[in-house]
Amino acid sequence: MYMKQEEAGLQQSFDRMLEEVRRIATDVAAPNATAVDAQARFPHETLAALREAGVLSAAVPPQFGGAGCNMLQLARLCATLAQACGSSGMVLAMHYIQLACLARHGPESDFFRQYLRDLVAHQYLLASMTSEVGTFGETRTSVCAVEIDGGRFVLNKDATTGSYCAHADAILVTARRNPQAAGSDQVLVLVRREDCTLAQVGSWDTLGMRGTCSPGFRLESAGPAEQVVPGAFADSSAQTMVPYSHILWSSLWWGIAADAVGRAASCVRGQARKTPGSLPPAATRLAEVSLQLQNMKQLWWSAAQAFDAAGVDAAARGQLLSMGWALRLNNLKIACSEAAPQIVQRALQVVGIPGYKNDTPFSLGRHLRDVLSASLMISNERIAAKSAAMLMVYKDAP
Ligand SMILES: Cc1cc2nc3c(=O)[nH]c(=O)nc-3n(C[C@H](O)[C@H](O)[C@H](O)COP(=O)(O)OP(=O)(O)OC[C@H]3O[C@@H](n4cnc5c(N)ncnc54)[C@H](O)[C@@H]3O)c2cc1C
């Protein structure tokens, strides 16, 4: 009975939060999306509104004061925001991925329990530094190492790509466990703004995802050793960072594609109003692209549901560490990152020149440029190579 009441309370607080995110998407993110993209600037207004509404702590478990949103709920929040501004959706997703690492792997330590409570109170924004000069997109290898002495850590890293690091309250940084450790023997370290200096290296003048503000950085940091996340990064990566990344990224790429199809649909409806009684020629292609959009949604929605179901079922939890689940997540990432640009491009075919222009209500340039990052963000080839190795021993049909 008590469980049911608690679940109903969490569902209600999620429904309210989704409503708030819809409002922020429409009233704040959408009107600023063009400027964010054109100026490659951080979506300050949107993040301020998300903070104000308490959305940044959605993934914090209720015992630390958060809304305790599950994977599907977080994915729906990211998808909703991305329909207005792809960069904002990506910032929210990346923040939730880092927050999930702390919420799922931190609570055995006093420091992280208090940090989660503080995050709820102050709505801290978390960034990520897994990439590194010399390892690029191979997140499971580090060159830099954390050094611990007298209860304090020192960690310096040259990251190739650090989204919104200059705007974040803290960064989760991967590093070798100590200077003698192998490249794959990594830990995750919470580096707070006040613990570090960041020197920007290079620029972030990209095709798309320009508002994520993701140049390279030289990080120099030092702080209390208790900020090293308990356990090995090998575990937090497999159990949390990879599933949250692939599912939340897929949901926000879908959000961008959904807005593109929405623009195409309103364009075709406008044509239909001019020729009552006959379907515009592009209407059939609109139907085709809406099918592809629905299929894409099904991929991330069902993966999120499977993840959430495993979370509450002890027997199923072990499946999240299986090769079959790892392959499913890899396939999800590759399928959604390939589908999103195809869907946006098909929407562009439906709209025609008004979509190709940058200044019409049907413009699709930003959408197309944003989703082109999807297959590069942890390169699909890199992921496919890992799946190929697993398929040498894994024999079940996917
Ligand atoms: C929008 C965006 C935001 C990002 N934000 C962050 C962030 O906040 N923090 C962070 O740390 N990183 C971030 N990244 C970087 C990202 O996580 C990877 O580090 C980056 O995508 C690696 O890019 P790369 O192409 O330079 O390197 P690589 O992955 O090394 O790829 C380079 C080339 O090598 C090929 N290749 C690599 N491995 C293989 C293989 N096994 N088989 C065949 N070909 C292979 C690739 O296909 C590609 O052609 C972000 C990236 C993007 C696009």
XYZ file of C-alpha atoms and ligand atoms in Angstrom:
451
model
C 0.000 0.000 0.000
C 2.739 2.428 1.050
C 4.787 1.445 -2.035
C 1.801 2.151 -4.280
C 1.308 5.606 -2.723
C 4.990 6.391 -3.115
C 4.939 5.277 -6.761
C 1.834 7.372 -7.442
C 3.545 10.390 -5.833
C 6.653 9.926 -7.999
C 4.497 9.561 -11.114
C 2.656 12.790 -10.280
C 5.881 14.676 -9.721
C 7.175 13.353 -13.066
C 3.975 14.439 -14.846
C 4.411 17.939 -13.414
C 8.071 17.996 -14.437
C 7.269 16.893 -17.994
C 4.697 19.672 -18.207
C 7.328 22.172 -16.988
C 9.862 20.926 -19.552
C 7.231 21.271 -22.306
C 6.672 24.855 -21.208
C 10.406 25.608 -21.062
C 10.868 24.022 -24.503
C 8.142 26.185 -26.038
C 8.664 29.453 -24.169
C 12.441 29.505 -23.659
C 14.417 26.951 -25.673
C 12.610 27.309 -29.025
C 12.774 31.140 -29.240
C 16.516 31.044 -28.428
C 17.476 28.015 -30.546
C 18.436 30.003 -33.650
C 20.664 32.394 -31.703
C 22.273 29.552 -29.719
C 23.100 27.823 -33.009
C 24.196 30.927 -34.941
C 26.452 32.232 -32.157
C 27.576 28.772 -30.950
C 26.695 29.973 -27.466
C 25.578 28.102 -24.365
C 21.758 27.997 -23.929
C 21.920 30.015 -20.667
C 18.216 30.942 -20.577
C 17.097 27.349 -20.991
C 19.455 26.025 -18.322
C 18.350 28.791 -15.946
C 14.712 27.802 -16.499
C 15.490 24.100 -15.988
C 17.296 24.958 -12.744
C 14.419 27.094 -11.568
C 11.993 24.229 -12.199
C 14.215 21.694 -10.386
C 14.661 19.609 -13.543
C 18.430 19.128 -13.102
C 17.900 16.850 -10.088
C 15.274 14.625 -11.769
C 17.606 11.611 -11.649
C 18.417 11.937 -7.939
C 16.743 9.171 -5.871
C 13.920 10.316 -3.545
C 15.912 9.444 -0.388
C 18.262 12.323 -1.312
C 15.412 14.686 -2.146
C 15.212 14.165 -5.936
C 12.325 13.160 -8.173
C 13.769 9.657 -8.684
C 12.954 9.610 -12.406
C 13.607 6.308 -14.143
C 15.288 5.887 -17.529
C 12.107 6.212 -19.591
C 11.097 9.367 -17.753
C 14.535 10.959 -18.231
C 14.450 9.988 -21.915
C 11.060 11.656 -22.336
C 12.351 14.864 -20.713
C 15.370 14.926 -23.081
C 13.220 14.143 -26.138
C 10.795 16.934 -25.230
C 13.493 19.577 -24.825
C 15.355 18.470 -27.979
C 12.255 19.161 -30.069
C 12.863 22.843 -29.351
C 16.684 22.983 -29.256
C 18.957 20.015 -29.998
C 21.907 21.463 -28.085
C 19.789 22.026 -24.962
C 18.473 18.468 -25.203
C 22.027 17.169 -25.483
C 23.214 19.226 -22.486
C 20.347 17.856 -20.372
C 21.077 14.286 -21.502
C 24.815 14.567 -20.787
C 24.066 16.035 -17.367
C 21.680 13.152 -16.530
C 24.265 10.572 -17.659
C 26.815 11.983 -15.189
C 24.206 12.361 -12.471
C 23.145 8.734 -12.923
C 26.775 7.660 -12.365
C 26.803 9.503 -9.027
C 23.298 8.375 -8.011
C 23.993 4.702 -8.771
C 27.658 4.374 -7.768
C 28.166 7.117 -5.180
C 25.715 6.460 -2.324
C 27.962 4.101 -0.388
C 30.083 7.150 0.499
C 29.052 9.912 2.942
C 30.512 12.518 0.606
C 28.384 11.519 -2.388
C 25.198 11.140 -0.354
C 25.641 14.742 0.788
C 26.662 15.852 -2.723
C 23.405 14.455 -4.150
C 21.422 16.400 -1.524
C 23.407 19.536 -2.355
C 22.773 18.995 -6.056
C 19.024 18.974 -5.404
C 19.278 22.184 -3.371
C 21.589 24.055 -5.757
C 20.691 22.364 -9.085
C 24.333 21.807 -10.006
C 25.099 21.154 -13.683
C 27.487 18.227 -14.318
C 29.740 17.843 -17.376
C 31.892 14.958 -18.573
C 35.522 14.490 -19.581
C 36.091 10.999 -20.940
C 37.805 11.989 -24.193
C 41.541 12.552 -24.052
C 44.395 13.474 -26.345
C 45.798 10.076 -27.363
C 42.654 8.011 -26.720
C 39.964 10.091 -28.523
C 36.618 8.260 -28.370
C 37.872 5.145 -26.540
C 36.272 5.897 -23.200
C 37.615 2.744 -21.556
C 41.258 3.859 -21.729
C 42.970 6.787 -20.028
C 46.422 8.289 -20.331
C 46.144 10.622 -17.330
C 46.241 9.213 -13.796
C 44.862 10.394 -10.485
C 47.491 10.762 -7.746
C 46.345 10.470 -4.140
C 48.463 11.683 -1.263
C 47.524 12.745 2.278
C 43.794 12.457 1.650
C 43.883 14.659 -1.450
C 43.897 13.952 -5.180
C 45.726 15.668 -8.016
C 44.431 15.110 -11.555
C 45.503 16.801 -14.780
C 44.000 15.900 -18.160
C 44.086 17.060 -21.796
C 40.554 16.469 -23.104
C 39.814 16.668 -26.836
C 36.136 17.535 -26.359
C 34.467 18.838 -23.196
C 30.855 19.883 -23.598
C 29.853 22.982 -21.563
C 32.777 22.375 -19.167
C 33.226 26.133 -18.866
C 29.593 26.458 -17.685
C 29.320 23.439 -15.391
C 29.451 23.280 -11.586
C 31.439 20.046 -11.708
C 32.990 17.661 -14.232
C 33.202 13.874 -13.985
C 36.662 12.964 -15.269
C 37.981 9.504 -16.168
C 41.573 8.691 -15.249
C 43.821 5.743 -14.458
C 43.441 4.657 -10.828
C 47.077 5.608 -10.076
C 50.228 6.367 -12.101
C 51.207 2.653 -12.151
C 47.774 1.405 -13.298
C 47.044 0.039 -16.772
C 45.179 2.311 -19.207
C 41.909 0.428 -18.689
C 42.138 0.402 -14.859
C 40.157 3.617 -14.487
C 38.223 5.564 -11.886
C 35.753 8.424 -12.172
C 36.608 11.610 -10.285
C 34.201 14.412 -9.411
C 36.069 17.665 -10.043
C 34.172 20.685 -8.755
C 34.539 24.101 -10.362
C 36.460 25.351 -7.321
C 38.865 22.379 -7.506
C 40.200 23.155 -10.981
C 41.517 25.481 -13.613
C 40.383 24.950 -17.191
C 42.346 26.241 -20.163
C 40.436 26.054 -23.435
C 42.349 24.424 -26.276
C 41.003 25.093 -29.765
C 37.491 26.094 -30.714
C 34.002 24.645 -31.138
C 33.039 26.062 -34.503
C 31.188 22.971 -35.711
C 28.485 22.026 -38.183
C 25.963 21.314 -35.443
C 25.387 20.851 -31.714
C 26.970 24.277 -31.517
C 25.285 25.242 -28.244
C 26.946 22.360 -26.402
C 30.152 24.488 -26.433
C 32.524 21.501 -26.546
C 36.125 22.563 -27.305
C 39.202 20.794 -25.937
C 40.397 21.678 -22.431
C 43.523 21.356 -20.329
C 42.205 20.511 -16.855
C 44.364 20.939 -13.748
C 42.673 19.905 -10.524
C 43.169 18.958 -6.890
C 40.723 18.200 -4.094
C 39.670 15.825 -1.303
C 40.277 12.142 -2.183
C 36.669 11.318 -1.210
C 35.636 12.847 -4.556
C 36.881 9.723 -6.351
C 33.684 7.775 -7.134
C 33.717 4.421 -5.266
C 34.432 1.320 -7.362
C 35.946 0.839 -10.796
C 34.921 2.871 -13.838
C 34.697 -0.458 -15.700
C 31.536 -1.136 -13.635
C 30.017 2.349 -13.694
C 30.664 2.489 -17.444
C 28.982 -0.847 -18.227
C 26.135 -0.537 -15.708
C 25.389 3.155 -16.040
C 27.355 5.421 -18.390
C 26.867 3.305 -21.527
C 23.157 2.470 -21.058
C 22.251 6.026 -20.033
C 24.310 7.492 -22.900
C 22.914 5.318 -25.635
C 19.293 5.532 -24.503
C 19.220 9.252 -23.641
C 21.194 10.268 -26.743
C 18.797 8.219 -28.888
C 15.807 9.909 -27.272
C 17.101 13.412 -27.941
C 18.130 12.603 -31.521
C 14.565 11.370 -31.949
C 13.323 14.688 -30.505
C 15.236 16.619 -33.175
C 13.914 14.290 -35.903
C 10.377 14.590 -34.498
C 10.488 18.376 -34.744
C 11.723 18.085 -38.347
C 8.809 15.783 -39.218
C 6.452 18.121 -37.344
C 7.640 21.029 -39.517
C 7.206 18.908 -42.646
C 3.688 17.960 -41.534
C 2.626 21.561 -40.939
C 4.054 22.522 -44.338
C 2.049 19.778 -46.081
C -1.111 20.691 -44.130
C -0.652 24.273 -45.339
C -0.499 22.993 -48.925
C -3.602 20.847 -48.310
C -5.574 23.876 -47.132
C -4.845 25.553 -50.467
C -6.186 22.588 -52.476
C -9.260 21.342 -50.589
C -10.385 17.869 -51.599
C -7.027 16.667 -52.957
C -3.924 15.452 -51.130
C -0.707 17.378 -51.817
C 1.861 15.183 -53.645
C 4.253 15.271 -50.647
C 1.625 13.802 -48.277
C 2.561 10.216 -49.110
C 6.225 10.863 -48.357
C 5.163 12.467 -45.088
C 3.369 9.226 -44.192
C 6.526 7.249 -45.025
C 8.792 9.391 -42.861
C 6.329 9.305 -39.968
C 6.614 5.505 -40.016
C 10.404 5.755 -39.755
C 10.064 8.237 -36.885
C 7.711 5.886 -35.034
C 10.139 2.962 -35.487
C 12.979 5.069 -34.102
C 10.925 6.004 -31.032
C 10.090 2.357 -30.431
C 13.817 1.533 -30.280
C 14.743 3.869 -27.413
C 11.404 3.616 -25.622
C 11.560 -0.193 -25.415
C 15.242 -0.184 -24.385
C 14.414 2.295 -21.591
C 11.499 0.121 -20.441
C 13.717 -2.977 -20.435
C 16.325 -1.128 -18.381
C 13.723 0.083 -15.861
C 12.108 -3.356 -15.584
C 15.504 -4.925 -14.875
C 16.109 -2.342 -12.163
C 13.207 -3.597 -10.080
C 13.552 -7.308 -10.868
C 16.538 -8.984 -9.212
C 16.528 -11.876 -11.710
C 16.571 -9.516 -14.672
C 19.282 -7.258 -13.218
C 21.992 -9.731 -14.172
C 20.884 -9.446 -17.798
C 22.122 -5.847 -17.832
C 25.657 -7.197 -17.565
C 25.153 -9.741 -20.364
C 26.644 -9.646 -23.835
C 23.128 -9.708 -25.290
C 22.252 -6.432 -23.528
C 25.557 -4.820 -24.554
C 24.835 -5.747 -28.171
C 21.300 -4.368 -27.904
C 22.621 -1.026 -26.627
C 25.270 -0.855 -29.355
C 22.642 -1.627 -31.983
C 20.337 1.017 -30.491
C 23.016 3.708 -30.700
C 24.041 2.831 -34.239
C 20.442 2.450 -35.487
C 19.207 5.738 -33.962
C 22.270 7.759 -34.983
C 21.792 6.546 -38.563
C 17.998 6.964 -38.546
C 17.954 10.567 -37.292
C 19.787 12.168 -40.261
C 17.798 10.004 -42.705
C 14.510 11.146 -41.161
C 15.517 14.827 -41.157
C 16.690 14.558 -44.748
C 13.406 12.937 -45.785
C 11.516 15.696 -43.979
C 13.589 18.163 -46.003
C 12.553 16.393 -49.215
C 8.925 16.768 -48.147
C 9.268 20.495 -47.395
C 11.549 21.440 -50.294
C 13.096 24.908 -50.564
C 11.381 26.435 -47.485
C 13.180 23.757 -45.451
C 16.494 24.459 -47.157
C 16.208 28.181 -46.385
C 17.443 29.285 -42.974
C 14.713 31.814 -42.276
C 11.330 30.143 -42.731
C 9.051 28.420 -40.172
C 9.989 25.156 -41.961
C 13.820 25.582 -41.878
C 15.589 22.283 -41.285
C 19.269 23.205 -41.583
C 19.921 23.249 -37.833
C 18.134 19.931 -37.333
C 20.185 18.263 -40.063
C 23.487 19.693 -38.831
C 22.733 18.729 -35.221
C 21.915 15.083 -35.967
C 25.002 14.642 -38.150
C 26.971 14.561 -34.876
C 25.171 11.398 -33.744
C 27.268 8.833 -35.618
C 30.509 10.597 -34.545
C 29.666 10.920 -30.871
C 31.533 7.778 -29.942
C 32.177 6.754 -33.508
C 29.793 4.150 -34.923
C 32.785 2.278 -36.377
C 34.313 2.030 -32.917
C 31.036 0.657 -31.505
C 30.540 -1.714 -34.449
C 34.066 -3.109 -33.935
C 33.164 -3.944 -30.308
C 29.901 -5.600 -31.404
C 31.787 -7.566 -34.065
C 34.154 -8.948 -31.415
C 31.192 -9.972 -29.201
C 29.458 -11.663 -32.129
C 32.431 -13.981 -32.521
C 31.301 -15.711 -29.332
C 27.648 -14.649 -28.804
C 25.341 -16.916 -30.797
C 21.737 -15.903 -29.840
C 19.664 -14.005 -32.412
C 19.360 -10.314 -31.467
C 28.288 16.949 -29.744
C 29.430 16.227 -29.074
C 29.625 16.413 -27.724
C 30.664 15.749 -27.067
N 30.838 15.971 -25.747
C 31.837 15.356 -25.083
C 32.050 15.579 -23.708
O 31.311 16.305 -23.060
N 33.080 14.964 -23.089
C 33.918 14.119 -23.755
O 34.821 13.576 -23.146
N 33.758 13.894 -25.078
C 32.743 14.486 -25.759
N 32.564 14.274 -27.104
C 33.563 13.456 -27.796
C 33.149 12.008 -28.007
O 32.739 11.421 -26.864
C 34.319 11.244 -28.620
O 35.473 11.514 -27.918
C 34.500 11.686 -29.992
O 33.284 11.460 -30.677
C 35.641 10.919 -30.650
O 35.829 11.525 -31.856
P 36.955 11.292 -32.923
O 36.208 11.153 -34.188
O 37.941 12.364 -32.801
O 37.794 10.001 -32.532
P 37.724 8.474 -32.845
O 36.624 7.801 -32.116
O 39.073 7.950 -32.557
O 37.443 8.352 -34.393
C 38.336 8.819 -35.399
C 38.200 7.976 -36.646
O 38.695 6.656 -36.376
C 37.705 5.716 -36.728
N 37.761 4.597 -35.774
C 38.003 4.682 -34.460
N 37.976 3.458 -33.906
C 37.713 2.600 -34.887
C 37.570 1.202 -34.956
N 37.704 0.438 -33.862
N 37.293 0.643 -36.146
C 37.172 1.407 -37.233
N 37.309 2.732 -37.237
C 37.581 3.327 -36.088
C 36.387 6.483 -36.619
O 35.374 5.938 -37.413
C 36.782 7.840 -37.153
O 36.761 7.826 -38.539
C 31.535 14.893 -27.786
C 31.309 14.689 -29.156
C 30.276 15.343 -29.792
C 30.059 15.098 -31.262
